[in-house]
């Protein structure tokens, strides 16, 4: 069953850095009309009615990865207007940063979607210029860079 894209959806997503601080966790998604090589997406999902952004990202990470988030910090809001197999979609995404416990190994792993399907997750380099596979939500790259720069300022270069 596909997602209803006829309304603006509200999401919470996580920039989850690797232990060495060189990459962050993303899901690997199948090709679409717009992205024939597939695309990467930050970890997270929809905010349920009556749920805060913060509670949603904690729940989503637990449901999808069976993990907790340490050092959870709100880093910004992104409006994501996109096309998915020709249909327009619109999301308002609250971005958070924090580390996962447990984190997937260096080879990545899988997350479990609400329908029970398994989706691969991989570590995507923070320095992803010329990666060739887009990262969604669109506009998150600036916040990801800011999040990483903030961690470096607090803890030194990775």
PDB file of C-alpha atoms in Angstrom:
ATOM      1  CA  UNK A   1       0.000   0.000   0.000  1.00  0.00           C
ATOM      2  CA  UNK A   2       1.441   3.410  -0.969  1.00  0.00           C
ATOM      3  CA  UNK A   3       1.636   6.547   1.119  1.00  0.00           C
ATOM      4  CA  UNK A   4      -1.133   9.135   0.823  1.00  0.00           C
ATOM      5  CA  UNK A   5       0.644  12.195  -0.545  1.00  0.00           C
ATOM      6  CA  UNK A   6      -2.491  14.384  -0.755  1.00  0.00           C
ATOM      7  CA  UNK A   7      -1.738  16.176   2.533  1.00  0.00           C
ATOM      8  CA  UNK A   8       1.265  17.832   4.116  1.00  0.00           C
ATOM      9  CA  UNK A   9       2.906  15.271   6.368  1.00  0.00           C
ATOM     10  CA  UNK A  10       4.736  16.049   9.603  1.00  0.00           C
ATOM     11  CA  UNK A  11       7.945  14.080  10.256  1.00  0.00           C
ATOM     12  CA  UNK A  12      10.813  13.845  12.715  1.00  0.00           C
ATOM     13  CA  UNK A  13      14.204  12.636  11.479  1.00  0.00           C
ATOM     14  CA  UNK A  14      17.617  12.018  13.004  1.00  0.00           C
ATOM     15  CA  UNK A  15      21.163  12.866  11.975  1.00  0.00           C
ATOM     16  CA  UNK A  16      22.915   9.962  13.726  1.00  0.00           C
ATOM     17  CA  UNK A  17      26.715  10.184  13.465  1.00  0.00           C
ATOM     18  CA  UNK A  18      28.997   7.165  13.418  1.00  0.00           C
ATOM     19  CA  UNK A  19      31.406   6.580  16.319  1.00  0.00           C
ATOM     20  CA  UNK A  20      34.266   8.160  14.343  1.00  0.00           C
ATOM     21  CA  UNK A  21      32.137  11.186  13.389  1.00  0.00           C
ATOM     22  CA  UNK A  22      32.863  10.795   9.676  1.00  0.00           C
ATOM     23  CA  UNK A  23      29.441   9.573   8.553  1.00  0.00           C
ATOM     24  CA  UNK A  24      25.768   9.442   9.506  1.00  0.00           C
ATOM     25  CA  UNK A  25      23.135   6.717   9.228  1.00  0.00           C
ATOM     26  CA  UNK A  26      20.659   6.726   6.316  1.00  0.00           C
ATOM     27  CA  UNK A  27      18.153   4.288   4.871  1.00  0.00           C
ATOM     28  CA  UNK A  28      18.725   2.986   1.337  1.00  0.00           C
ATOM     29  CA  UNK A  29      15.557   3.291  -0.742  1.00  0.00           C
ATOM     30  CA  UNK A  30      14.549   1.712  -4.048  1.00  0.00           C
ATOM     31  CA  UNK A  31      14.705   3.534  -7.385  1.00  0.00           C
ATOM     32  CA  UNK A  32      11.907   5.914  -8.335  1.00  0.00           C
ATOM     33  CA  UNK A  33      11.024   7.708 -11.543  1.00  0.00           C
ATOM     34  CA  UNK A  34      12.942  10.747 -10.281  1.00  0.00           C
ATOM     35  CA  UNK A  35      15.869   8.778  -8.809  1.00  0.00           C
ATOM     36  CA  UNK A  36      16.669   5.751 -10.969  1.00  0.00           C
ATOM     37  CA  UNK A  37      19.647   4.870  -8.709  1.00  0.00           C
ATOM     38  CA  UNK A  38      17.508   5.066  -5.586  1.00  0.00           C
ATOM     39  CA  UNK A  39      17.921   7.567  -2.769  1.00  0.00           C
ATOM     40  CA  UNK A  40      19.010   7.869   0.850  1.00  0.00           C
ATOM     41  CA  UNK A  41      16.773   9.199   3.599  1.00  0.00           C
ATOM     42  CA  UNK A  42      17.457  10.195   7.183  1.00  0.00           C
ATOM     43  CA  UNK A  43      16.187   7.812   9.856  1.00  0.00           C
ATOM     44  CA  UNK A  44      12.774   8.667  11.312  1.00  0.00           C
ATOM     45  CA  UNK A  45       9.185   8.994  10.270  1.00  0.00           C
ATOM     46  CA  UNK A  46       5.745  10.453  10.823  1.00  0.00           C
ATOM     47  CA  UNK A  47       4.607  12.320  13.902  1.00  0.00           C
ATOM     48  CA  UNK A  48       1.359  10.861  15.231  1.00  0.00           C
ATOM     49  CA  UNK A  49      -1.583  13.020  16.297  1.00  0.00           C
ATOM     50  CA  UNK A  50      -0.928  14.406  19.788  1.00  0.00           C
ATOM     51  CA  UNK A  51       2.755  13.421  19.708  1.00  0.00           C
ATOM     52  CA  UNK A  52       5.654  15.885  19.958  1.00  0.00           C
ATOM     53  CA  UNK A  53       8.486  15.884  17.420  1.00  0.00           C
ATOM     54  CA  UNK A  54      10.861  14.717  20.154  1.00  0.00           C
ATOM     55  CA  UNK A  55       8.615  11.840  21.226  1.00  0.00           C
ATOM     56  CA  UNK A  56       8.137  10.838  17.577  1.00  0.00           C
ATOM     57  CA  UNK A  57      11.865  10.521  16.817  1.00  0.00           C
ATOM     58  CA  UNK A  58      12.443   8.532  20.018  1.00  0.00           C
ATOM     59  CA  UNK A  59       9.553   6.184  19.109  1.00  0.00           C
ATOM     60  CA  UNK A  60      10.555   5.839  15.451  1.00  0.00           C
ATOM     61  CA  UNK A  61      14.181   4.962  16.285  1.00  0.00           C
ATOM     62  CA  UNK A  62      13.024   2.404  18.838  1.00  0.00           C
ATOM     63  CA  UNK A  63      10.479   0.853  16.429  1.00  0.00           C
ATOM     64  CA  UNK A  64      12.724   0.857  13.360  1.00  0.00           C
ATOM     65  CA  UNK A  65      16.154   0.120  14.851  1.00  0.00           C
ATOM     66  CA  UNK A  66      15.472  -1.112  18.385  1.00  0.00           C
ATOM     67  CA  UNK A  67      17.816   1.635  19.613  1.00  0.00           C
ATOM     68  CA  UNK A  68      17.842   4.551  22.025  1.00  0.00           C
ATOM     69  CA  UNK A  69      19.162   8.041  21.262  1.00  0.00           C
ATOM     70  CA  UNK A  70      21.802   9.689  23.460  1.00  0.00           C
ATOM     71  CA  UNK A  71      22.451  13.421  23.391  1.00  0.00           C
ATOM     72  CA  UNK A  72      19.244  14.174  21.478  1.00  0.00           C
ATOM     73  CA  UNK A  73      19.223  17.785  20.253  1.00  0.00           C
ATOM     74  CA  UNK A  74      16.849  19.660  17.962  1.00  0.00           C
ATOM     75  CA  UNK A  75      18.813  21.211  15.068  1.00  0.00           C
ATOM     76  CA  UNK A  76      16.151  22.674  12.790  1.00  0.00           C
ATOM     77  CA  UNK A  77      13.062  22.394  10.626  1.00  0.00           C
ATOM     78  CA  UNK A  78      13.085  21.581   6.902  1.00  0.00           C
ATOM     79  CA  UNK A  79      10.224  21.949   4.453  1.00  0.00           C
ATOM     80  CA  UNK A  80      10.496  19.207   1.848  1.00  0.00           C
ATOM     81  CA  UNK A  81       8.475  19.504  -1.376  1.00  0.00           C
ATOM     82  CA  UNK A  82       9.255  16.651  -3.753  1.00  0.00           C
ATOM     83  CA  UNK A  83       8.030  14.272  -6.424  1.00  0.00           C
ATOM     84  CA  UNK A  84       7.794  10.534  -5.851  1.00  0.00           C
ATOM     85  CA  UNK A  85       7.070   8.489  -8.979  1.00  0.00           C
ATOM     86  CA  UNK A  86       5.496  11.567 -10.512  1.00  0.00           C
ATOM     87  CA  UNK A  87       3.264  12.480  -7.556  1.00  0.00           C
ATOM     88  CA  UNK A  88       3.907  15.608  -5.530  1.00  0.00           C
ATOM     89  CA  UNK A  89       4.653  15.234  -1.826  1.00  0.00           C
ATOM     90  CA  UNK A  90       5.061  17.805   0.925  1.00  0.00           C
ATOM     91  CA  UNK A  91       6.589  17.315   4.375  1.00  0.00           C
ATOM     92  CA  UNK A  92       7.539  19.456   7.338  1.00  0.00           C
ATOM     93  CA  UNK A  93      10.495  17.711   8.988  1.00  0.00           C
ATOM     94  CA  UNK A  94      11.917  18.385  12.459  1.00  0.00           C
ATOM     95  CA  UNK A  95      15.615  17.454  12.403  1.00  0.00           C
ATOM     96  CA  UNK A  96      17.409  16.139  15.463  1.00  0.00           C
ATOM     97  CA  UNK A  97      20.943  14.942  16.122  1.00  0.00           C
ATOM     98  CA  UNK A  98      22.061  12.286  18.548  1.00  0.00           C
ATOM     99  CA  UNK A  99      23.970   9.023  18.771  1.00  0.00           C
ATOM    100  CA  UNK A 100      22.373   5.587  18.609  1.00  0.00           C
ATOM    101  CA  UNK A 101      22.662   2.891  21.254  1.00  0.00           C
ATOM    102  CA  UNK A 102      23.220   0.337  19.945  1.00  0.00           C
ATOM    103  CA  UNK A 103      24.478   1.678  16.627  1.00  0.00           C
ATOM    104  CA  UNK A 104      24.627  -0.539  13.547  1.00  0.00           C
ATOM    105  CA  UNK A 105      28.087  -1.904  12.759  1.00  0.00           C
ATOM    106  CA  UNK A 106      30.373  -0.328  10.180  1.00  0.00           C
ATOM    107  CA  UNK A 107      28.754  -2.487   7.491  1.00  0.00           C
ATOM    108  CA  UNK A 108      25.320  -0.998   8.250  1.00  0.00           C
ATOM    109  CA  UNK A 109      22.240  -3.062   8.922  1.00  0.00           C
ATOM    110  CA  UNK A 110      18.487  -2.904   8.463  1.00  0.00           C
ATOM    111  CA  UNK A 111      15.542  -1.063   9.896  1.00  0.00           C
ATOM    112  CA  UNK A 112      12.021  -2.409  10.142  1.00  0.00           C
ATOM    113  CA  UNK A 113       9.221  -0.373   8.555  1.00  0.00           C
ATOM    114  CA  UNK A 114       5.713  -0.230  10.054  1.00  0.00           C
ATOM    115  CA  UNK A 115       4.550  -2.792   7.467  1.00  0.00           C
ATOM    116  CA  UNK A 116       7.247  -5.242   8.654  1.00  0.00           C
ATOM    117  CA  UNK A 117       9.509  -4.830   5.633  1.00  0.00           C
ATOM    118  CA  UNK A 118      13.270  -4.569   6.131  1.00  0.00           C
ATOM    119  CA  UNK A 119      15.127  -1.598   4.634  1.00  0.00           C
ATOM    120  CA  UNK A 120      18.931  -1.454   4.471  1.00  0.00           C
ATOM    121  CA  UNK A 121      20.730   1.265   6.430  1.00  0.00           C
ATOM    122  CA  UNK A 122      24.269   2.440   5.677  1.00  0.00           C
ATOM    123  CA  UNK A 123      26.724   5.036   6.914  1.00  0.00           C
ATOM    124  CA  UNK A 124      26.859   7.968   4.474  1.00  0.00           C
ATOM    125  CA  UNK A 125      29.896  10.235   4.617  1.00  0.00           C
ATOM    126  CA  UNK A 126      29.316  13.758   5.918  1.00  0.00           C
ATOM    127  CA  UNK A 127      31.571  14.836   3.059  1.00  0.00           C
ATOM    128  CA  UNK A 128      29.276  13.453   0.346  1.00  0.00           C
ATOM    129  CA  UNK A 129      29.956  15.828  -2.559  1.00  0.00           C
ATOM    130  CA  UNK A 130      29.421  13.936  -5.820  1.00  0.00           C
ATOM    131  CA  UNK A 131      27.814  10.990  -4.029  1.00  0.00           C
ATOM    132  CA  UNK A 132      25.433  10.309  -6.927  1.00  0.00           C
ATOM    133  CA  UNK A 133      22.527   9.187  -4.741  1.00  0.00           C
ATOM    134  CA  UNK A 134      20.441  12.062  -3.343  1.00  0.00           C
ATOM    135  CA  UNK A 135      19.757  12.553   0.337  1.00  0.00           C
ATOM    136  CA  UNK A 136      16.254  13.394   1.561  1.00  0.00           C
ATOM    137  CA  UNK A 137      14.702  15.407   2.965  1.00  0.00           C
ATOM    138  CA  UNK A 138      15.927  18.007   0.513  1.00  0.00           C
ATOM    139  CA  UNK A 139      17.605  20.846   2.371  1.00  0.00           C
ATOM    140  CA  UNK A 140      18.800  18.634   5.220  1.00  0.00           C
ATOM    141  CA  UNK A 141      22.430  18.805   4.029  1.00  0.00           C
ATOM    142  CA  UNK A 142      22.875  22.337   5.406  1.00  0.00           C
ATOM    143  CA  UNK A 143      21.565  21.254   8.808  1.00  0.00           C
ATOM    144  CA  UNK A 144      23.698  18.110   8.749  1.00  0.00           C
ATOM    145  CA  UNK A 145      26.788  20.219   8.110  1.00  0.00           C
ATOM    146  CA  UNK A 146      25.787  22.602  10.927  1.00  0.00           C
ATOM    147  CA  UNK A 147      25.179  19.666  13.263  1.00  0.00           C
ATOM    148  CA  UNK A 148      28.623  18.228  12.497  1.00  0.00           C
ATOM    149  CA  UNK A 149      30.349  21.598  12.865  1.00  0.00           C
ATOM    150  CA  UNK A 150      28.660  22.031  16.233  1.00  0.00           C
ATOM    151  CA  UNK A 151      29.905  18.644  17.436  1.00  0.00           C
ATOM    152  CA  UNK A 152      33.441  19.462  16.268  1.00  0.00           C
ATOM    153  CA  UNK A 153      33.353  22.798  18.102  1.00  0.00           C
ATOM    154  CA  UNK A 154      32.268  21.007  21.295  1.00  0.00           C
ATOM    155  CA  UNK A 155      34.544  17.968  21.010  1.00  0.00           C
ATOM    156  CA  UNK A 156      37.283  18.761  18.472  1.00  0.00           C
ATOM    157  CA  UNK A 157      37.624  17.393  14.918  1.00  0.00           C
ATOM    158  CA  UNK A 158      36.440  13.849  14.325  1.00  0.00           C
TER     159      UNK A 158
END
